[in-house]
Amino acid sequence: MKINGYDYNDHDRRSSTSSRSLSGIFIFLAFVAVYIFVVIHAHNMQAKNKAEQERIKAESERVIDDPYDPDYWYQDVYFTSREEIKEYVTTMAENPPETGIYFQVSKEFTKKDIKDIAKIDEFDGNVVVNSFAEWSTREDNGPEKKDGYISVNISYNYSDEKYVYDSIVNSKPLPEDRPELEEVKKVCESFHQEYIKDGMSDYEIEVAAHDYIVNNCKYAIDDMDGEYVHSSYGALVEHEAVCDGYSRAIALLLKLEGVDVKLVSGKAVDGTNTAGISDDGSHMWNQVYIMGSWYNLDVTWDDPISDEDILSHTYLNVNDDIFERNHEWDKEVAEECTSMDMNYYKKSGIYLENQEEFKNVVNNNIKAGKDKIECVVDNPDLSEDGLSFIFENEGVSGYSVGGENVGDYSFVILEIRRFE
């Protein structure tokens, strides 16, 4: 049909053919687009997978040198010498992981070897070997084969005193679950402000700390199993402790002032002083480094159990010869103490060599109006006849004598009574 010379049938036919051509082009273009997308996506995935494989490979081969990296301790760290182990655990102990310190050692090491190598100062705490196991493998159902190394996991139990020391000296935070340590810290800071003056010698600091603890703590004879009697908290805050509480308290005070001091564990073997002697004789005291020499120090035994407050200095800086008369300890791990130069009585001029010197010192003190006289005497005569000279002083009505008479290092304390 033609209208105005226009053939509509021809027009419809041409339109249909044109539409089909356009549709084919669109489909082809869509196919090409999808193909390109798939190829690009596949290429990207392949590149991504390759990059991930390379990352995993690099990670597995990575050696982490930073001991503070959280992945450091999960490496297979293997040691064959004591020096290597010591260096590793010392480094790791600065920032130990919560899971403990892992490493591997050759088979010749024993569990005791590891404890000895990893040991820290008793003031700081102690090492715990959580696991010590020789590795082995089994192929299918075959026999078990030893792999030739031992896997070790250790951790440290740090002491209350180390936490307080690090808080004051190194500004480290105290454990949030240990509020009592804040009280110990406050006492230490208060002691420093009240008793430590500029220019004090290490010896003067030692005497100040010794006297502070003896005057402010009593021996917990009726509470041997108390919660804090074995710690510095008992001695410094609750004012009641046993020997390790006394020893840890003075060690903390002295270390905070820069004085070198150690804890020593051993046994008490003499019955003249019951303070600090447990049922099995176990005991703890200190060794202090003063003016180039080490000295034994037993603060507990300088606080005798008595109804009266008694401050003595019998065991303030004595040598091994004197100390071993009533103490036993492993001298291979302790310091050797040979000097008496910094002994309290030597320094105070009241270390007396014979009865005549003793008599002169007592008479001079009585004439000076002193009613309490403390000294050390070499083999004193403390009988009534030996002390009869006291009544030759005007105004004296009587006396009482105490201390420890142990031969050439006898602590004597005289209290003089006078007529009213």
Short mmCIF file of C-alpha atoms in Angstrom, two decimals:
data_model
loop_
_atom_site.label_atom_id
_atom_site.label_comp_id
_atom_site.label_asym_id
_atom_site.label_seq_id
_atom_site.Cartn_x
_atom_site.Cartn_y
_atom_site.Cartn_z
CA MET A 1 0.00 0.00 0.00
CA LYS A 2 1.13 3.42 -0.92
CA ILE A 3 -0.11 6.65 0.63
CA ASN A 4 1.22 9.77 -0.78
CA GLY A 5 3.82 7.74 -2.58
CA TYR A 6 5.03 6.09 0.58
CA ASP A 7 5.09 2.29 0.65
CA TYR A 8 4.29 1.26 4.24
CA ASN A 9 4.97 -2.44 3.69
CA ASP A 10 8.45 -1.74 2.45
CA HIS A 11 8.97 0.57 5.41
CA ASP A 12 7.97 -2.14 7.95
CA ARG A 13 10.28 -4.64 6.31
CA ARG A 14 13.22 -2.30 6.43
CA SER A 15 12.52 -1.42 10.10
CA SER A 16 12.45 -5.05 11.16
CA THR A 17 15.74 -5.78 9.46
CA SER A 18 17.35 -2.74 11.06
CA SER A 19 16.11 -3.70 14.57
CA ARG A 20 17.49 -7.19 14.21
CA SER A 21 20.86 -5.80 13.23
CA LEU A 22 20.95 -3.44 16.20
CA SER A 23 19.97 -6.21 18.62
CA GLY A 24 22.78 -8.40 17.35
CA ILE A 25 25.26 -5.64 17.83
CA PHE A 26 24.07 -5.05 21.40
CA ILE A 27 24.29 -8.75 22.24
CA PHE A 28 27.76 -8.96 20.76
CA LEU A 29 28.90 -5.91 22.68
CA ALA A 30 27.43 -7.31 25.91
CA PHE A 31 29.19 -10.61 25.33
CA VAL A 32 32.46 -8.81 24.71
CA ALA A 33 31.96 -6.74 27.89
CA VAL A 34 31.21 -9.82 29.98
CA TYR A 35 34.19 -11.60 28.50
CA ILE A 36 36.48 -8.68 29.22
CA PHE A 37 35.10 -8.47 32.81
CA VAL A 38 35.63 -12.18 33.37
CA VAL A 39 39.15 -12.03 31.98
CA ILE A 40 40.04 -8.97 34.06
CA HIS A 41 38.44 -10.44 37.20
CA ALA A 42 40.24 -13.73 36.68
CA HIS A 43 43.50 -11.90 36.15
CA ASN A 44 42.93 -9.82 39.29
CA MET A 45 42.05 -12.90 41.34
CA GLN A 46 45.11 -14.70 40.01
CA ALA A 47 47.30 -11.72 40.90
CA LYS A 48 45.64 -11.44 44.31
CA ASN A 49 46.12 -15.14 45.01
CA LYS A 50 49.71 -14.94 43.92
CA ALA A 51 50.31 -11.92 46.14
CA GLU A 52 48.67 -13.72 49.10
CA GLN A 53 50.79 -16.82 48.49
CA GLU A 54 53.91 -14.69 48.37
CA ARG A 55 52.84 -12.91 51.57
CA ILE A 56 52.23 -16.20 53.35
CA LYS A 57 55.55 -17.54 52.14
CA ALA A 58 57.34 -14.38 53.23
CA GLU A 59 55.58 -14.47 56.59
CA SER A 60 56.57 -18.08 57.15
CA GLU A 61 60.17 -17.26 56.33
CA ARG A 62 60.24 -14.04 58.30
CA VAL A 63 62.66 -13.84 61.23
CA ILE A 64 61.40 -11.41 63.86
CA ASP A 65 64.27 -9.71 65.61
CA ASP A 66 62.20 -7.43 67.83
CA PRO A 67 61.57 -9.19 71.19
CA TYR A 68 58.59 -6.90 71.76
CA ASP A 69 56.85 -8.08 68.58
CA PRO A 70 53.89 -10.23 69.73
CA ASP A 71 54.86 -12.92 67.20
CA TYR A 72 58.44 -13.12 68.43
CA TRP A 73 57.97 -15.89 70.96
CA TYR A 74 56.08 -18.17 68.57
CA GLN A 75 59.13 -18.74 66.42
CA ASP A 76 61.04 -21.98 66.63
CA VAL A 77 63.91 -20.57 68.68
CA TYR A 78 66.58 -23.21 69.20
CA PHE A 79 69.60 -22.96 71.52
CA THR A 80 72.60 -25.16 72.17
CA SER A 81 74.52 -23.10 74.76
CA ARG A 82 73.82 -21.69 78.22
CA GLU A 83 74.90 -18.23 77.08
CA GLU A 84 72.32 -18.16 74.28
CA ILE A 85 69.53 -19.26 76.61
CA LYS A 86 70.51 -16.71 79.25
CA GLU A 87 70.59 -13.86 76.73
CA TYR A 88 67.22 -14.86 75.26
CA VAL A 89 65.29 -15.28 78.51
CA THR A 90 66.84 -12.12 79.99
CA THR A 91 65.66 -10.13 76.98
CA MET A 92 62.22 -11.71 76.98
CA ALA A 93 61.80 -11.17 80.74
CA GLU A 94 61.76 -7.41 80.12
CA ASN A 95 58.36 -7.77 78.47
CA PRO A 96 57.22 -11.37 78.92
CA PRO A 97 54.17 -12.66 77.01
CA GLU A 98 51.21 -13.80 79.08
CA THR A 99 51.60 -17.32 77.68
CA GLY A 100 55.16 -17.56 78.96
CA ILE A 101 58.49 -17.67 77.15
CA TYR A 102 58.81 -20.47 74.58
CA PHE A 103 62.06 -21.83 73.15
CA GLN A 104 63.78 -25.07 72.25
CA VAL A 105 67.03 -26.49 73.58
CA SER A 106 69.25 -29.40 72.71
CA LYS A 107 68.76 -32.64 74.58
CA GLU A 108 71.71 -32.33 76.98
CA PHE A 109 69.89 -29.68 79.06
CA THR A 110 67.90 -30.74 82.12
CA LYS A 111 64.97 -29.01 83.77
CA LYS A 112 67.27 -27.96 86.61
CA ASP A 113 69.69 -26.47 84.07
CA ILE A 114 66.90 -24.29 82.68
CA LYS A 115 65.88 -23.10 86.15
CA ASP A 116 69.48 -22.25 87.02
CA ILE A 117 70.09 -20.42 83.74
CA ALA A 118 66.82 -18.45 83.89
CA LYS A 119 67.12 -17.69 87.60
CA ILE A 120 66.62 -14.10 88.72
CA ASP A 121 67.50 -12.36 91.98
CA GLU A 122 65.33 -13.61 94.83
CA PHE A 123 64.26 -10.03 95.52
CA ASP A 124 62.68 -9.89 92.05
CA GLY A 125 60.87 -13.23 92.21
CA ASN A 126 61.39 -16.74 90.88
CA VAL A 127 61.25 -18.68 87.63
CA VAL A 128 58.65 -21.37 86.95
CA VAL A 129 59.19 -24.09 84.34
CA ASN A 130 55.67 -24.62 82.98
CA SER A 131 56.63 -27.33 80.51
CA PHE A 132 59.75 -29.26 79.61
CA ALA A 133 59.06 -31.91 77.00
CA GLU A 134 61.20 -33.84 74.54
CA TRP A 135 59.57 -33.76 71.10
CA SER A 136 58.96 -36.92 69.16
CA THR A 137 57.22 -37.96 65.95
CA ARG A 138 55.60 -41.11 64.56
CA GLU A 139 55.22 -41.98 60.89
CA ASP A 140 51.94 -43.79 60.25
CA ASN A 141 51.89 -46.63 62.76
CA GLY A 142 55.65 -46.84 63.00
CA PRO A 143 57.75 -46.53 66.14
CA GLU A 144 58.06 -43.21 67.97
CA LYS A 145 61.16 -41.24 66.99
CA LYS A 146 62.90 -38.66 69.16
CA ASP A 147 63.42 -35.38 67.32
CA GLY A 148 66.56 -34.43 69.23
CA TYR A 149 65.36 -31.30 71.00
CA ILE A 150 63.34 -30.25 74.04
CA SER A 151 60.52 -27.72 74.00
CA VAL A 152 60.52 -25.38 77.01
CA ASN A 153 58.01 -22.88 78.36
CA ILE A 154 58.93 -20.74 81.39
CA SER A 155 57.37 -17.82 83.21
CA TYR A 156 58.35 -15.54 86.08
CA ASN A 157 56.53 -14.95 89.34
CA TYR A 158 57.52 -11.40 90.18
CA SER A 159 57.60 -10.32 93.82
CA ASP A 160 55.59 -7.54 95.43
CA GLU A 161 58.83 -5.72 96.07
CA LYS A 162 59.84 -5.74 92.40
CA TYR A 163 56.48 -4.27 91.39
CA VAL A 164 56.83 -1.47 93.96
CA TYR A 165 60.47 -0.85 93.05
CA ASP A 166 59.67 -0.62 89.33
CA SER A 167 56.73 1.68 90.04
CA ILE A 168 58.86 4.15 92.01
CA VAL A 169 62.12 3.95 90.06
CA ASN A 170 60.96 3.10 86.52
CA SER A 171 57.43 4.62 86.62
CA LYS A 172 55.82 1.30 85.70
CA PRO A 173 52.15 0.90 86.66
CA LEU A 174 51.30 -1.35 89.57
CA PRO A 175 49.05 -4.36 88.85
CA GLU A 176 45.43 -3.17 88.92
CA ASP A 177 44.36 -6.20 90.93
CA ARG A 178 46.89 -5.54 93.71
CA PRO A 179 45.73 -2.37 95.54
CA GLU A 180 47.78 -3.27 98.64
CA LEU A 181 50.97 -2.54 96.70
CA GLU A 182 49.98 1.11 96.50
CA GLU A 183 50.05 1.18 100.30
CA VAL A 184 53.57 -0.30 100.35
CA LYS A 185 54.64 2.31 97.82
CA LYS A 186 53.28 5.14 99.99
CA VAL A 187 55.18 3.87 103.06
CA CYS A 188 58.42 3.69 101.06
CA GLU A 189 57.97 7.23 99.77
CA SER A 190 57.12 8.48 103.26
CA PHE A 191 60.23 6.79 104.70
CA HIS A 192 62.39 8.48 102.11
CA GLN A 193 60.94 11.93 102.79
CA GLU A 194 61.14 11.66 106.58
CA TYR A 195 64.35 9.73 107.22
CA ILE A 196 66.66 10.16 104.23
CA LYS A 197 68.64 13.38 104.08
CA ASP A 198 70.93 14.73 101.37
CA GLY A 199 74.49 13.52 101.71
CA MET A 200 73.74 10.44 103.82
CA SER A 201 76.18 7.59 103.33
CA ASP A 202 75.01 4.07 102.45
CA TYR A 203 75.84 3.05 106.02
CA GLU A 204 73.69 5.83 107.48
CA ILE A 205 70.83 4.90 105.16
CA GLU A 206 71.17 1.26 106.25
CA VAL A 207 70.99 2.18 109.95
CA ALA A 208 67.96 4.42 109.32
CA ALA A 209 66.10 1.63 107.48
CA HIS A 210 67.11 -0.97 110.09
CA ASP A 211 65.91 1.14 113.01
CA TYR A 212 62.70 2.13 111.19
CA ILE A 213 61.65 -1.47 110.63
CA VAL A 214 62.63 -2.70 114.11
CA ASN A 215 60.76 0.20 115.72
CA ASN A 216 57.65 -0.19 113.58
CA CYS A 217 57.25 -3.94 113.22
CA LYS A 218 56.77 -6.81 115.63
CA TYR A 219 57.45 -10.47 115.09
CA ALA A 220 54.27 -12.38 114.17
CA ILE A 221 54.80 -15.21 116.64
CA ASP A 222 51.06 -15.96 116.91
CA ASP A 223 50.26 -15.59 113.21
CA MET A 224 52.79 -17.63 111.29
CA ASP A 225 50.29 -18.32 108.51
CA GLY A 226 48.93 -14.79 108.13
CA GLU A 227 48.27 -13.58 104.61
CA TYR A 228 50.97 -10.92 104.54
CA VAL A 229 53.47 -11.84 107.27
CA HIS A 230 55.91 -13.17 104.68
CA SER A 231 55.96 -9.95 102.64
CA SER A 232 57.06 -6.33 102.91
CA TYR A 233 53.38 -5.41 103.15
CA GLY A 234 53.21 -7.19 106.50
CA ALA A 235 56.31 -5.44 107.85
CA LEU A 236 55.69 -1.94 106.43
CA VAL A 237 51.89 -1.61 106.38
CA GLU A 238 50.46 -4.07 108.90
CA HIS A 239 53.57 -3.77 111.15
CA GLU A 240 53.69 -7.50 111.76
CA ALA A 241 55.83 -10.03 109.93
CA VAL A 242 58.12 -13.04 110.13
CA CYS A 243 61.73 -13.20 108.96
CA ASP A 244 61.12 -13.03 105.20
CA GLY A 245 58.78 -10.09 105.70
CA TYR A 246 61.46 -8.22 107.66
CA SER A 247 64.14 -9.12 105.11
CA ARG A 248 62.07 -8.16 102.08
CA ALA A 249 61.04 -4.87 103.68
CA ILE A 250 64.56 -3.66 104.39
CA ALA A 251 65.74 -4.91 100.98
CA LEU A 252 63.05 -2.79 99.33
CA LEU A 253 63.87 0.33 101.36
CA LEU A 254 67.62 -0.02 100.70
CA LYS A 255 67.30 -0.82 96.98
CA LEU A 256 65.12 2.25 96.52
CA GLU A 257 67.95 4.33 98.01
CA GLY A 258 70.55 2.75 95.72
CA VAL A 259 72.13 0.44 98.31
CA ASP A 260 73.12 -3.00 96.99
CA VAL A 261 71.36 -5.67 99.06
CA LYS A 262 70.47 -9.34 98.70
CA LEU A 263 68.13 -11.85 100.29
CA VAL A 264 69.68 -14.99 101.78
CA SER A 265 67.74 -18.11 102.75
CA GLY A 266 69.14 -20.57 105.24
CA LYS A 267 68.64 -21.92 108.74
CA ALA A 268 68.85 -20.62 112.28
CA VAL A 269 70.83 -23.03 114.44
CA ASP A 270 71.07 -21.35 117.83
CA GLY A 271 68.50 -21.12 120.58
CA THR A 272 69.67 -17.88 122.15
CA ASN A 273 67.34 -15.88 119.93
CA THR A 274 63.95 -17.35 119.06
CA ALA A 275 62.86 -14.52 116.77
CA GLY A 276 62.77 -15.71 113.19
CA ILE A 277 63.22 -19.41 113.89
CA SER A 278 60.49 -21.56 112.36
CA ASP A 279 59.73 -25.12 113.40
CA ASP A 280 62.15 -26.48 110.81
CA GLY A 281 64.79 -23.83 111.50
CA SER A 282 64.31 -22.07 108.14
CA HIS A 283 65.25 -18.42 108.21
CA MET A 284 65.90 -15.45 105.92
CA TRP A 285 68.18 -12.42 106.27
CA ASN A 286 70.15 -9.99 104.10
CA GLN A 287 73.61 -9.25 102.82
CA VAL A 288 74.47 -5.59 102.24
CA TYR A 289 77.29 -4.00 100.24
CA ILE A 290 78.74 -1.04 102.16
CA MET A 291 81.96 0.82 101.33
CA GLY A 292 83.44 -1.91 99.17
CA SER A 293 82.60 -4.96 101.31
CA TRP A 294 79.68 -7.30 101.88
CA TYR A 295 78.17 -7.72 105.38
CA ASN A 296 75.56 -9.98 106.94
CA LEU A 297 72.45 -8.24 108.27
CA ASP A 298 69.66 -9.89 110.29
CA VAL A 299 66.96 -7.34 111.06
CA THR A 300 64.63 -9.96 112.50
CA TRP A 301 67.07 -10.98 115.20
CA ASP A 302 67.65 -7.32 116.08
CA ASP A 303 63.97 -7.14 117.09
CA PRO A 304 63.85 -9.61 120.00
CA ILE A 305 60.52 -11.03 121.11
CA SER A 306 59.84 -9.21 124.37
CA ASP A 307 57.14 -7.41 126.30
CA GLU A 308 59.31 -4.31 125.93
CA ASP A 309 60.30 -2.46 122.79
CA ILE A 310 63.95 -3.38 122.29
CA LEU A 311 66.10 -1.98 119.50
CA SER A 312 69.41 -3.76 119.12
CA HIS A 313 72.09 -3.77 116.43
CA THR A 314 73.72 -7.11 117.18
CA TYR A 315 73.47 -8.37 113.61
CA LEU A 316 73.97 -5.11 111.75
CA ASN A 317 76.97 -5.78 109.49
CA VAL A 318 78.85 -8.79 110.85
CA ASN A 319 81.25 -11.12 109.09
CA ASP A 320 80.76 -14.80 108.30
CA ASP A 321 82.88 -15.98 111.22
CA ILE A 322 80.47 -14.45 113.71
CA PHE A 323 77.32 -15.08 111.72
CA GLU A 324 77.88 -18.79 111.17
CA ARG A 325 77.76 -19.44 114.93
CA ASN A 326 73.97 -19.41 114.73
CA HIS A 327 73.19 -19.30 111.00
CA GLU A 328 73.62 -21.83 108.20
CA TRP A 329 73.51 -20.97 104.48
CA ASP A 330 74.85 -22.00 101.10
CA LYS A 331 78.08 -20.05 100.89
CA GLU A 332 78.58 -20.96 97.26
CA VAL A 333 75.63 -18.79 96.18
CA ALA A 334 75.98 -16.08 98.85
CA GLU A 335 78.56 -13.33 99.06
CA GLU A 336 81.62 -13.80 101.25
CA CYS A 337 81.62 -11.44 104.22
CA THR A 338 85.03 -10.99 105.84
CA SER A 339 85.09 -7.39 107.10
CA MET A 340 83.90 -5.84 110.36
CA ASP A 341 84.79 -2.26 109.41
CA MET A 342 81.15 -1.23 108.98
CA ASN A 343 79.88 -3.17 111.97
CA TYR A 344 77.50 -1.00 114.01
CA TYR A 345 79.48 -1.29 117.23
CA LYS A 346 82.80 -0.75 115.50
CA LYS A 347 81.46 2.39 113.84
CA SER A 348 79.95 3.60 117.13
CA GLY A 349 83.13 3.03 119.13
CA ILE A 350 81.51 0.52 121.49
CA TYR A 351 83.09 -2.71 120.26
CA LEU A 352 85.04 -3.48 123.43
CA GLU A 353 87.93 -5.91 123.57
CA ASN A 354 88.01 -6.74 127.30
CA GLN A 355 86.30 -6.32 130.67
CA GLU A 356 88.35 -3.23 131.56
CA GLU A 357 87.17 -1.35 128.45
CA PHE A 358 83.63 -2.47 129.21
CA LYS A 359 83.89 -1.13 132.77
CA ASN A 360 85.19 2.25 131.59
CA VAL A 361 82.43 2.67 128.98
CA VAL A 362 79.68 1.78 131.46
CA ASN A 363 81.01 4.15 134.13
CA ASN A 364 81.37 7.01 131.62
CA ASN A 365 77.79 6.52 130.39
CA ILE A 366 76.39 6.44 133.93
CA LYS A 367 78.24 9.66 134.81
CA ALA A 368 76.86 11.22 131.62
CA GLY A 369 73.32 10.48 132.87
CA LYS A 370 72.51 7.67 130.47
CA ASP A 371 70.29 4.93 131.82
CA LYS A 372 70.54 2.56 128.84
CA ILE A 373 73.90 1.30 127.58
CA GLU A 374 74.33 -0.90 124.50
CA CYS A 375 77.66 -2.39 123.42
CA VAL A 376 79.51 -5.48 122.22
CA VAL A 377 82.17 -7.00 124.47
CA ASP A 378 84.76 -9.71 123.95
CA ASN A 379 83.94 -12.43 126.55
CA PRO A 380 82.37 -10.17 129.21
CA ASP A 381 81.94 -11.12 132.85
CA LEU A 382 78.25 -10.44 133.45
CA SER A 383 78.06 -12.13 136.86
CA GLU A 384 77.10 -10.14 139.98
CA ASP A 385 80.78 -9.91 140.91
CA GLY A 386 81.71 -8.90 137.41
CA LEU A 387 79.16 -6.06 137.40
CA SER A 388 79.60 -4.95 141.02
CA PHE A 389 81.52 -1.89 139.84
CA ILE A 390 78.22 -0.34 138.72
CA PHE A 391 77.30 0.42 142.35
CA GLU A 392 80.48 2.45 142.76
CA ASN A 393 78.68 5.19 140.80
CA GLU A 394 76.76 7.67 142.93
CA GLY A 395 72.98 7.47 142.77
CA VAL A 396 72.74 3.98 141.26
CA SER A 397 70.16 1.78 142.96
CA GLY A 398 70.26 -1.23 140.65
CA TYR A 399 70.54 -2.49 137.11
CA SER A 400 69.23 -5.12 134.69
CA VAL A 401 71.37 -6.83 132.10
CA GLY A 402 70.34 -8.51 128.87
CA GLY A 403 71.59 -9.35 125.41
CA GLU A 404 73.36 -12.36 123.99
CA ASN A 405 76.47 -13.70 125.65
CA VAL A 406 78.19 -15.61 122.83
CA GLY A 407 81.87 -15.25 123.61
CA ASP A 408 84.02 -12.77 121.75
CA TYR A 409 81.01 -11.06 120.14
CA SER A 410 78.61 -10.68 123.06
CA PHE A 411 75.86 -8.12 122.77
CA VAL A 412 75.20 -6.47 126.15
CA ILE A 413 72.43 -4.07 127.09
CA LEU A 414 72.44 -2.52 130.54
CA GLU A 415 69.57 -0.55 132.05
CA ILE A 416 70.51 1.54 135.07
CA ARG A 417 68.10 2.37 137.90
CA ARG A 418 68.72 5.40 140.10
CA PHE A 419 67.46 6.59 143.46
CA GLU A 420 64.61 9.06 143.16
#
